[in-house]
mmCIF file of C-alpha atoms in Angstrom:
data_model
loop_
_atom_site.group_PDB
_atom_site.id
_atom_site.type_symbol
_atom_site.label_atom_id
_atom_site.label_comp_id
_atom_site.label_asym_id
_atom_site.label_seq_id
_atom_site.Cartn_x
_atom_site.Cartn_y
_atom_site.Cartn_z
ATOM 1 C CA UNK A 1217 44.007 -11.948 15.568
ATOM 2 C CA UNK A 1218 43.434 -12.611 11.991
ATOM 3 C CA UNK A 1219 40.951 -15.500 12.892
ATOM 4 C CA UNK A 1220 38.994 -13.232 15.115
ATOM 5 C CA UNK A 1221 38.787 -10.608 12.441
ATOM 6 C CA UNK A 1222 37.663 -13.191 9.793
ATOM 7 C CA UNK A 1223 34.851 -14.428 12.235
ATOM 8 C CA UNK A 1224 33.547 -10.779 12.654
ATOM 9 C CA UNK A 1225 33.501 -10.286 8.944
ATOM 10 C CA UNK A 1226 31.625 -13.717 8.383
ATOM 11 C CA UNK A 1227 28.979 -12.625 10.939
ATOM 12 C CA UNK A 1228 28.578 -9.202 9.400
ATOM 13 C CA UNK A 1229 28.123 -10.814 5.878
ATOM 14 C CA UNK A 1230 25.444 -13.053 7.235
ATOM 15 C CA UNK A 1231 23.690 -10.097 8.897
ATOM 16 C CA UNK A 1232 23.772 -7.978 5.635
ATOM 17 C CA UNK A 1233 22.504 -11.012 3.666
ATOM 18 C CA UNK A 1234 19.529 -11.432 5.911
ATOM 19 C CA UNK A 1235 18.714 -7.669 5.578
ATOM 20 C CA UNK A 1236 18.992 -7.945 1.791
ATOM 21 C CA UNK A 1237 16.599 -10.689 1.746
ATOM 22 C CA UNK A 1238 14.130 -8.581 3.687
ATOM 23 C CA UNK A 1239 14.573 -5.551 1.456
ATOM 24 C CA UNK A 1240 14.199 -7.822 -1.597
ATOM 25 C CA UNK A 1241 10.955 -9.298 -0.367
ATOM 26 C CA UNK A 1242 9.584 -5.819 0.425
ATOM 27 C CA UNK A 1243 10.509 -4.562 -2.961
ATOM 28 C CA UNK A 1244 8.550 -7.488 -4.626
ATOM 29 C CA UNK A 1245 5.527 -6.929 -2.391
ATOM 30 C CA UNK A 1246 5.534 -3.100 -3.130
ATOM 31 C CA UNK A 1247 5.571 -3.968 -6.860
ATOM 32 C CA UNK A 1248 2.613 -6.257 -6.469
ATOM 33 C CA UNK A 1249 0.599 -3.686 -4.382
ATOM 34 C CA UNK A 1250 1.468 -0.964 -6.854
ATOM 35 C CA UNK A 1251 0.104 -2.947 -9.800
ATOM 36 C CA UNK A 1252 -3.118 -3.702 -7.858
ATOM 37 C CA UNK A 1253 -3.608 0.004 -6.941
ATOM 38 C CA UNK A 1254 -3.269 1.135 -10.476
ATOM 39 C CA UNK A 1255 -5.767 -1.497 -11.622
ATOM 40 C CA UNK A 1256 -8.273 -0.480 -8.950
ATOM 41 C CA UNK A 1257 -7.978 3.163 -10.123
ATOM 42 C CA UNK A 1258 -8.433 2.173 -13.715
ATOM 43 C CA UNK A 1259 -11.580 0.118 -12.876
ATOM 44 C CA UNK A 1260 -13.271 3.021 -11.046
ATOM 45 C CA UNK A 1261 -12.341 5.825 -13.428
ATOM 46 C CA UNK A 1262 -15.075 5.220 -16.094
ATOM 47 C CA UNK A 1263 -18.044 5.561 -13.641
ATOM 48 C CA UNK A 1264 -16.726 8.821 -12.110
ATOM 49 C CA UNK A 1265 -15.990 10.338 -15.670
ATOM 50 C CA UNK A 1266 -19.619 9.729 -16.383
ATOM 51 C CA UNK A 1267 -20.594 11.398 -13.199
ATOM 52 C CA UNK A 1268 -18.311 14.406 -14.083
ATOM 53 C CA UNK A 1269 -19.974 14.673 -17.504
ATOM 54 C CA UNK A 1270 -23.479 14.552 -15.998
ATOM 55 C CA UNK A 1271 -22.685 17.364 -13.398
ATOM 56 C CA UNK A 1272 -20.974 19.398 -16.145
ATOM 57 C CA UNK A 1273 -24.123 19.111 -18.279
ATOM 58 C CA UNK A 1274 -26.345 20.137 -15.451
ATOM 59 C CA UNK A 1275 -24.369 23.186 -14.611
ATOM 60 C CA UNK A 1276 -23.873 24.268 -18.245
ATOM 61 C CA UNK A 1277 -27.563 23.781 -19.318
ATOM 62 C CA UNK A 1278 -28.903 26.123 -16.763
ATOM 63 C CA UNK A 1279 -27.768 29.816 -16.775
ATOM 64 C CA UNK A 1280 -29.504 30.578 -13.380
ATOM 65 C CA UNK A 1281 -27.962 27.509 -11.755
ATOM 66 C CA UNK A 1282 -26.880 28.157 -8.225
ATOM 67 C CA UNK A 1283 -26.149 24.978 -6.251
ATOM 68 C CA UNK A 1284 -24.500 25.489 -2.930
ATOM 69 C CA UNK A 1285 -21.678 23.239 -3.896
ATOM 70 C CA UNK A 1286 -20.531 25.633 -6.700
ATOM 71 C CA UNK A 1287 -21.269 28.870 -4.958
ATOM 72 C CA UNK A 1288 -18.122 30.806 -3.886
ATOM 73 C CA UNK A 1289 -18.212 32.441 -0.411
ATOM 74 C CA UNK A 1290 -15.723 34.265 1.888
ATOM 75 C CA UNK A 1291 -13.239 31.752 3.392
ATOM 76 C CA UNK A 1292 -13.237 31.755 7.106
ATOM 77 C CA UNK A 1293 -12.071 28.153 7.630
ATOM 78 C CA UNK A 1294 -10.747 25.542 5.210
ATOM 79 C CA UNK A 1295 -10.754 21.772 5.496
ATOM 80 C CA UNK A 1296 -7.731 19.775 4.343
ATOM 81 C CA UNK A 1297 -8.039 16.040 3.813
ATOM 82 C CA UNK A 1298 -4.305 14.923 3.939
ATOM 83 C CA UNK A 1299 -3.471 11.443 2.739
ATOM 84 C CA UNK A 1300 -0.163 9.912 3.838
ATOM 85 C CA UNK A 1301 0.967 6.301 4.531
ATOM 86 C CA UNK A 1302 0.467 3.830 7.396
ATOM 87 C CA UNK A 1303 4.107 2.771 7.440
ATOM 88 C CA UNK A 1304 7.614 4.097 6.819
ATOM 89 C CA UNK A 1305 10.534 2.641 4.748
ATOM 90 C CA UNK A 1306 9.174 4.666 1.770
ATOM 91 C CA UNK A 1307 11.937 7.115 1.213
ATOM 92 C CA UNK A 1308 10.661 10.770 1.474
ATOM 93 C CA UNK A 1309 7.063 9.920 0.537
ATOM 94 C CA UNK A 1310 5.384 10.626 3.885
ATOM 95 C CA UNK A 1311 7.723 13.542 4.714
ATOM 96 C CA UNK A 1312 7.194 15.237 1.434
ATOM 97 C CA UNK A 1313 3.336 15.146 1.515
ATOM 98 C CA UNK A 1314 3.095 16.197 5.103
ATOM 99 C CA UNK A 1315 5.451 19.207 4.730
ATOM 100 C CA UNK A 1316 3.585 20.206 1.578
ATOM 101 C CA UNK A 1317 0.211 20.233 3.510
ATOM 102 C CA UNK A 1318 1.777 22.139 6.359
ATOM 103 C CA UNK A 1319 3.151 24.782 3.894
ATOM 104 C CA UNK A 1320 -0.247 25.045 2.038
ATOM 105 C CA UNK A 1321 -2.070 25.569 5.430
ATOM 106 C CA UNK A 1322 0.390 28.003 6.862
ATOM 107 C CA UNK A 1323 -1.318 31.106 8.081
ATOM 108 C CA UNK A 1324 -4.826 29.826 7.585
ATOM 109 C CA UNK A 1325 -7.525 28.649 9.983
ATOM 110 C CA UNK A 1326 -7.738 25.127 8.936
ATOM 111 C CA UNK A 1327 -9.210 21.758 9.898
ATOM 112 C CA UNK A 1328 -7.389 18.614 9.016
ATOM 113 C CA UNK A 1329 -9.052 15.261 8.189
ATOM 114 C CA UNK A 1330 -5.992 12.953 8.294
ATOM 115 C CA UNK A 1331 -5.970 9.638 6.312
ATOM 116 C CA UNK A 1332 -3.205 7.239 7.152
ATOM 117 C CA UNK A 1333 -1.373 6.594 10.446
ATOM 118 C CA UNK A 1334 1.596 8.861 9.540
ATOM 119 C CA UNK A 1335 -0.762 11.700 8.857
ATOM 120 C CA UNK A 1336 -2.783 11.212 11.994
ATOM 121 C CA UNK A 1337 0.416 11.087 14.201
ATOM 122 C CA UNK A 1338 1.833 14.289 12.552
ATOM 123 C CA UNK A 1339 -1.085 16.517 12.769
ATOM 124 C CA UNK A 1340 -2.222 15.348 16.282
ATOM 125 C CA UNK A 1341 1.380 16.004 17.463
ATOM 126 C CA UNK A 1342 1.491 19.414 15.975
ATOM 127 C CA UNK A 1343 -1.772 20.501 17.576
ATOM 128 C CA UNK A 1344 -4.026 20.948 14.510
ATOM 129 C CA UNK A 1345 -7.800 20.867 14.784
ATOM 130 C CA UNK A 1346 -8.754 17.270 13.616
ATOM 131 C CA UNK A 1347 -11.903 16.136 11.875
ATOM 132 C CA UNK A 1348 -12.848 12.464 12.303
ATOM 133 C CA UNK A 1349 -11.904 10.550 9.126
ATOM 134 C CA UNK A 1350 -12.154 6.703 8.218
ATOM 135 C CA UNK A 1351 -9.792 5.006 10.683
ATOM 136 C CA UNK A 1352 -8.801 2.114 8.335
ATOM 137 C CA UNK A 1353 -5.358 1.936 6.782
ATOM 138 C CA UNK A 1354 -5.177 3.737 3.478
ATOM 139 C CA UNK A 1355 -4.941 0.397 1.707
ATOM 140 C CA UNK A 1356 -8.148 -0.853 3.365
ATOM 141 C CA UNK A 1357 -10.342 2.222 2.732
ATOM 142 C CA UNK A 1358 -13.109 1.097 0.356
ATOM 143 C CA UNK A 1359 -15.299 2.984 -2.047
ATOM 144 C CA UNK A 1360 -18.156 2.628 0.515
ATOM 145 C CA UNK A 1361 -15.998 4.411 3.109
ATOM 146 C CA UNK A 1362 -15.381 7.157 0.588
ATOM 147 C CA UNK A 1363 -19.034 7.688 -0.173
ATOM 148 C CA UNK A 1364 -19.802 7.939 3.598
ATOM 149 C CA UNK A 1365 -16.894 10.399 4.190
ATOM 150 C CA UNK A 1366 -17.954 12.463 1.152
ATOM 151 C CA UNK A 1367 -21.572 12.678 2.485
ATOM 152 C CA UNK A 1368 -20.119 14.098 5.735
ATOM 153 C CA UNK A 1369 -17.882 16.630 3.941
ATOM 154 C CA UNK A 1370 -20.842 17.901 1.803
ATOM 155 C CA UNK A 1371 -22.979 18.232 4.918
ATOM 156 C CA UNK A 1372 -20.364 20.190 6.764
ATOM 157 C CA UNK A 1373 -19.772 22.524 3.658
ATOM 158 C CA UNK A 1374 -23.491 22.998 3.363
ATOM 159 C CA UNK A 1375 -23.893 23.802 7.048
ATOM 160 C CA UNK A 1376 -20.897 26.291 6.932
ATOM 161 C CA UNK A 1377 -18.586 24.382 9.190
ATOM 162 C CA UNK A 1378 -15.883 25.184 6.497
ATOM 163 C CA UNK A 1379 -15.958 27.193 3.336
ATOM 164 C CA UNK A 1380 -13.341 25.248 1.209
ATOM 165 C CA UNK A 1381 -12.272 21.646 0.992
ATOM 166 C CA UNK A 1382 -8.716 20.543 -0.253
ATOM 167 C CA UNK A 1383 -7.413 17.085 -0.873
ATOM 168 C CA UNK A 1384 -3.616 16.911 -0.288
ATOM 169 C CA UNK A 1385 -1.981 13.891 -1.533
ATOM 170 C CA UNK A 1386 0.974 12.426 -3.729
ATOM 171 C CA UNK A 1387 0.141 12.292 -7.385
ATOM 172 C CA UNK A 1388 1.673 9.267 -9.218
ATOM 173 C CA UNK A 1389 3.760 10.269 -12.140
ATOM 174 C CA UNK A 1390 6.189 7.384 -12.628
ATOM 175 C CA UNK A 1391 7.860 4.668 -10.648
ATOM 176 C CA UNK A 1392 10.550 7.167 -9.611
ATOM 177 C CA UNK A 1393 8.553 10.318 -9.388
ATOM 178 C CA UNK A 1394 5.629 11.116 -6.922
ATOM 179 C CA UNK A 1395 4.691 14.767 -6.666
ATOM 180 C CA UNK A 1396 2.656 16.192 -3.613
ATOM 181 C CA UNK A 1397 -0.403 18.159 -4.708
ATOM 182 C CA UNK A 1398 -3.138 20.265 -3.102
ATOM 183 C CA UNK A 1399 -6.433 19.954 -4.990
ATOM 184 C CA UNK A 1400 -9.404 22.230 -4.358
ATOM 185 C CA UNK A 1401 -12.622 20.121 -4.432
ATOM 186 C CA UNK A 1402 -15.322 22.265 -2.766
ATOM 187 C CA UNK A 1403 -16.862 24.448 -4.075
ATOM 188 C CA UNK A 1404 -16.885 22.549 -7.233
ATOM 189 C CA UNK A 1405 -15.923 24.105 -10.500
ATOM 190 C CA UNK A 1406 -16.305 22.741 -14.117
ATOM 191 C CA UNK A 1407 -14.962 23.668 -17.515
ATOM 192 C CA UNK A 1408 -17.385 25.525 -19.583
ATOM 193 C CA UNK A 1409 -18.444 24.028 -22.926
ATOM 194 C CA UNK A 1410 -16.414 25.266 -25.943
ATOM 195 C CA UNK A 1411 -18.033 27.904 -28.038
ATOM 196 C CA UNK A 1412 -20.336 26.498 -30.734
ATOM 197 C CA UNK A 1413 -20.446 23.085 -29.009
ATOM 198 C CA UNK A 1414 -24.004 21.876 -28.631
ATOM 199 C CA UNK A 1415 -25.371 21.725 -25.100
ATOM 200 C CA UNK A 1416 -27.811 18.991 -24.126
ATOM 201 C CA UNK A 1417 -30.692 20.774 -22.425
ATOM 202 C CA UNK A 1418 -32.079 17.965 -20.355
ATOM 203 C CA UNK A 1419 -35.134 18.487 -18.131
ATOM 204 C CA UNK A 1420 -34.512 17.270 -14.585
ATOM 205 C CA UNK A 1421 -37.197 16.394 -12.099
ATOM 206 C CA UNK A 1422 -37.791 17.832 -9.575
ATOM 207 C CA UNK A 1423 -35.069 20.423 -10.554
ATOM 208 C CA UNK A 1424 -31.531 20.384 -11.853
ATOM 209 C CA UNK A 1425 -30.233 21.811 -8.559
ATOM 210 C CA UNK A 1426 -31.699 18.990 -6.535
ATOM 211 C CA UNK A 1427 -30.226 16.356 -8.916
ATOM 212 C CA UNK A 1428 -26.925 18.146 -8.820
ATOM 213 C CA UNK A 1429 -26.800 18.241 -5.037
ATOM 214 C CA UNK A 1430 -27.747 14.609 -4.973
ATOM 215 C CA UNK A 1431 -24.889 13.645 -7.308
ATOM 216 C CA UNK A 1432 -22.257 15.934 -5.730
ATOM 217 C CA UNK A 1433 -21.385 13.667 -2.827
ATOM 218 C CA UNK A 1434 -20.850 10.767 -5.357
ATOM 219 C CA UNK A 1435 -18.571 12.805 -7.419
ATOM 220 C CA UNK A 1436 -16.615 13.976 -4.379
ATOM 221 C CA UNK A 1437 -16.359 10.307 -3.223
ATOM 222 C CA UNK A 1438 -14.919 9.483 -6.716
ATOM 223 C CA UNK A 1439 -12.214 12.297 -6.414
ATOM 224 C CA UNK A 1440 -11.351 11.030 -2.920
ATOM 225 C CA UNK A 1441 -11.191 7.548 -3.970
ATOM 226 C CA UNK A 1442 -8.951 8.498 -6.900
ATOM 227 C CA UNK A 1443 -6.643 10.520 -4.613
ATOM 228 C CA UNK A 1444 -6.450 7.436 -2.208
ATOM 229 C CA UNK A 1445 -5.469 5.225 -5.075
ATOM 230 C CA UNK A 1446 -2.850 7.530 -6.327
ATOM 231 C CA UNK A 1447 -1.418 8.076 -2.933
ATOM 232 C CA UNK A 1448 -1.313 4.431 -2.321
ATOM 233 C CA UNK A 1449 0.380 3.794 -5.696
ATOM 234 C CA UNK A 1450 2.915 6.623 -4.938
ATOM 235 C CA UNK A 1451 3.644 5.081 -1.523
ATOM 236 C CA UNK A 1452 4.312 1.681 -3.150
ATOM 237 C CA UNK A 1453 6.373 3.223 -5.837
ATOM 238 C CA UNK A 1454 8.428 5.138 -3.377
ATOM 239 C CA UNK A 1455 8.911 1.955 -1.220
ATOM 240 C CA UNK A 1456 9.899 -0.101 -4.086
ATOM 241 C CA UNK A 1457 12.478 2.467 -5.249
ATOM 242 C CA UNK A 1458 13.799 2.632 -1.517
ATOM 243 C CA UNK A 1459 13.943 -1.026 -1.142
ATOM 244 C CA UNK A 1460 15.711 -1.531 -4.496
ATOM 245 C CA UNK A 1461 18.279 0.982 -3.578
ATOM 246 C CA UNK A 1462 18.763 -0.726 -0.154
ATOM 247 C CA UNK A 1463 19.162 -4.100 -1.931
ATOM 248 C CA UNK A 1464 21.751 -2.709 -4.275
ATOM 249 C CA UNK A 1465 23.750 -1.139 -1.310
ATOM 250 C CA UNK A 1466 23.546 -4.509 0.603
ATOM 251 C CA UNK A 1467 24.923 -6.295 -2.446
ATOM 252 C CA UNK A 1468 27.788 -3.760 -2.738
ATOM 253 C CA UNK A 1469 28.543 -4.134 0.878
ATOM 254 C CA UNK A 1470 28.564 -7.856 0.628
ATOM 255 C CA UNK A 1471 31.076 -7.550 -2.172
ATOM 256 C CA UNK A 1472 33.371 -5.304 -0.149
ATOM 257 C CA UNK A 1473 33.074 -7.568 3.006
ATOM 258 C CA UNK A 1474 33.935 -10.608 0.865
ATOM 259 C CA UNK A 1475 37.111 -8.742 -0.435
ATOM 260 C CA UNK A 1476 38.043 -8.037 3.208
ATOM 261 C CA UNK A 1477 37.381 -11.479 4.199
ATOM 262 C CA UNK A 1478 39.543 -12.877 1.361
ATOM 263 C CA UNK A 1479 42.374 -10.427 2.268
ATOM 264 C CA UNK A 1480 42.293 -11.452 5.933
ATOM 265 C CA UNK A 1481 42.229 -15.191 4.881
ATOM 266 C CA UNK A 1482 45.190 -14.729 2.737
ATOM 267 C CA UNK A 1483 47.047 -12.718 5.489
ATOM 268 C CA UNK A 1484 46.388 -15.611 7.937
ATOM 269 C CA UNK A 1485 47.618 -18.202 5.470
ATOM 270 C CA UNK A 1486 50.685 -16.165 4.735
ATOM 271 C CA UNK A 1487 51.357 -15.691 8.571
ATOM 272 C CA UNK A 1488 51.032 -19.497 9.122
ATOM 273 C CA UNK A 1489 53.355 -20.306 6.293
ATOM 274 C CA UNK A 1490 55.810 -17.862 7.644
ATOM 275 C CA UNK A 1491 55.699 -19.296 11.135
ATOM 276 C CA UNK A 1492 56.002 -22.886 9.700
ATOM 277 C CA UNK A 1493 59.125 -21.905 7.704
ATOM 278 C CA UNK A 1494 60.693 -19.955 10.643
ATOM 279 C CA UNK A 1495 60.138 -23.075 12.858
ATOM 280 C CA UNK A 1496 61.744 -25.338 10.328
ATOM 281 C CA UNK A 1497 64.744 -23.088 9.950
ATOM 282 C CA UNK A 1498 65.120 -22.965 13.765
ATOM 283 C CA UNK A 1499 65.061 -26.709 14.052
ATOM 284 C CA UNK A 1500 67.687 -27.125 11.199
#
């Protein structure tokens, strides 16, 4: 009986050790992908900071500036670009951002452009109106994909297919903290220059509005690319934390199983000694 129990414990220890090897490997992979995602975001940021400064300068230098991309209008329908992950095993990452998006859209007539397999599955299953978005995994979406998608969003906004555009994604705070956010990106808005600060009155050809409308999709693509990078970094951070916790739990379980195994082994040895002594006494 004790031998059977010891065999079961050994098999369970091997099973938990195999699981721990997988979770440890996934933790290391998530750490590597997280580092690459943050490097990718840092490389892209200077260009889009420059685009933002250019657009701010254009809108501030013309008092009669009235681009369609900054003009507020009655909201009949809003578009939400919801970015989630392609895989699970990331703690509450996917559930948190999808619940946040559903809460923000509640009571509105909304269109959803889902990015990431989990986002596509969720909003298709719940019967939302879906706008076609890049079909690649979130990790594989390139800057070129963002430019093409941003052009499509700007065209739809200009044509009146929707009156507002929001990006819903998980903002990366720290390795242990990822916060879902809904950011309004259309119509665009910019901070006004500080009082007394010099404004660069640049002459734009053919007009400031045409230049602004030409640059707007690039700026929107930058916002989207940044949101994707932050979401992917948040996913990897959440997965790393989840796998680290799973690895720690596996180590603790192995320790408890080893203790049980040693107790069962000690009990079996004690029983064998008792039987030997009893047999010797019976012969004498």
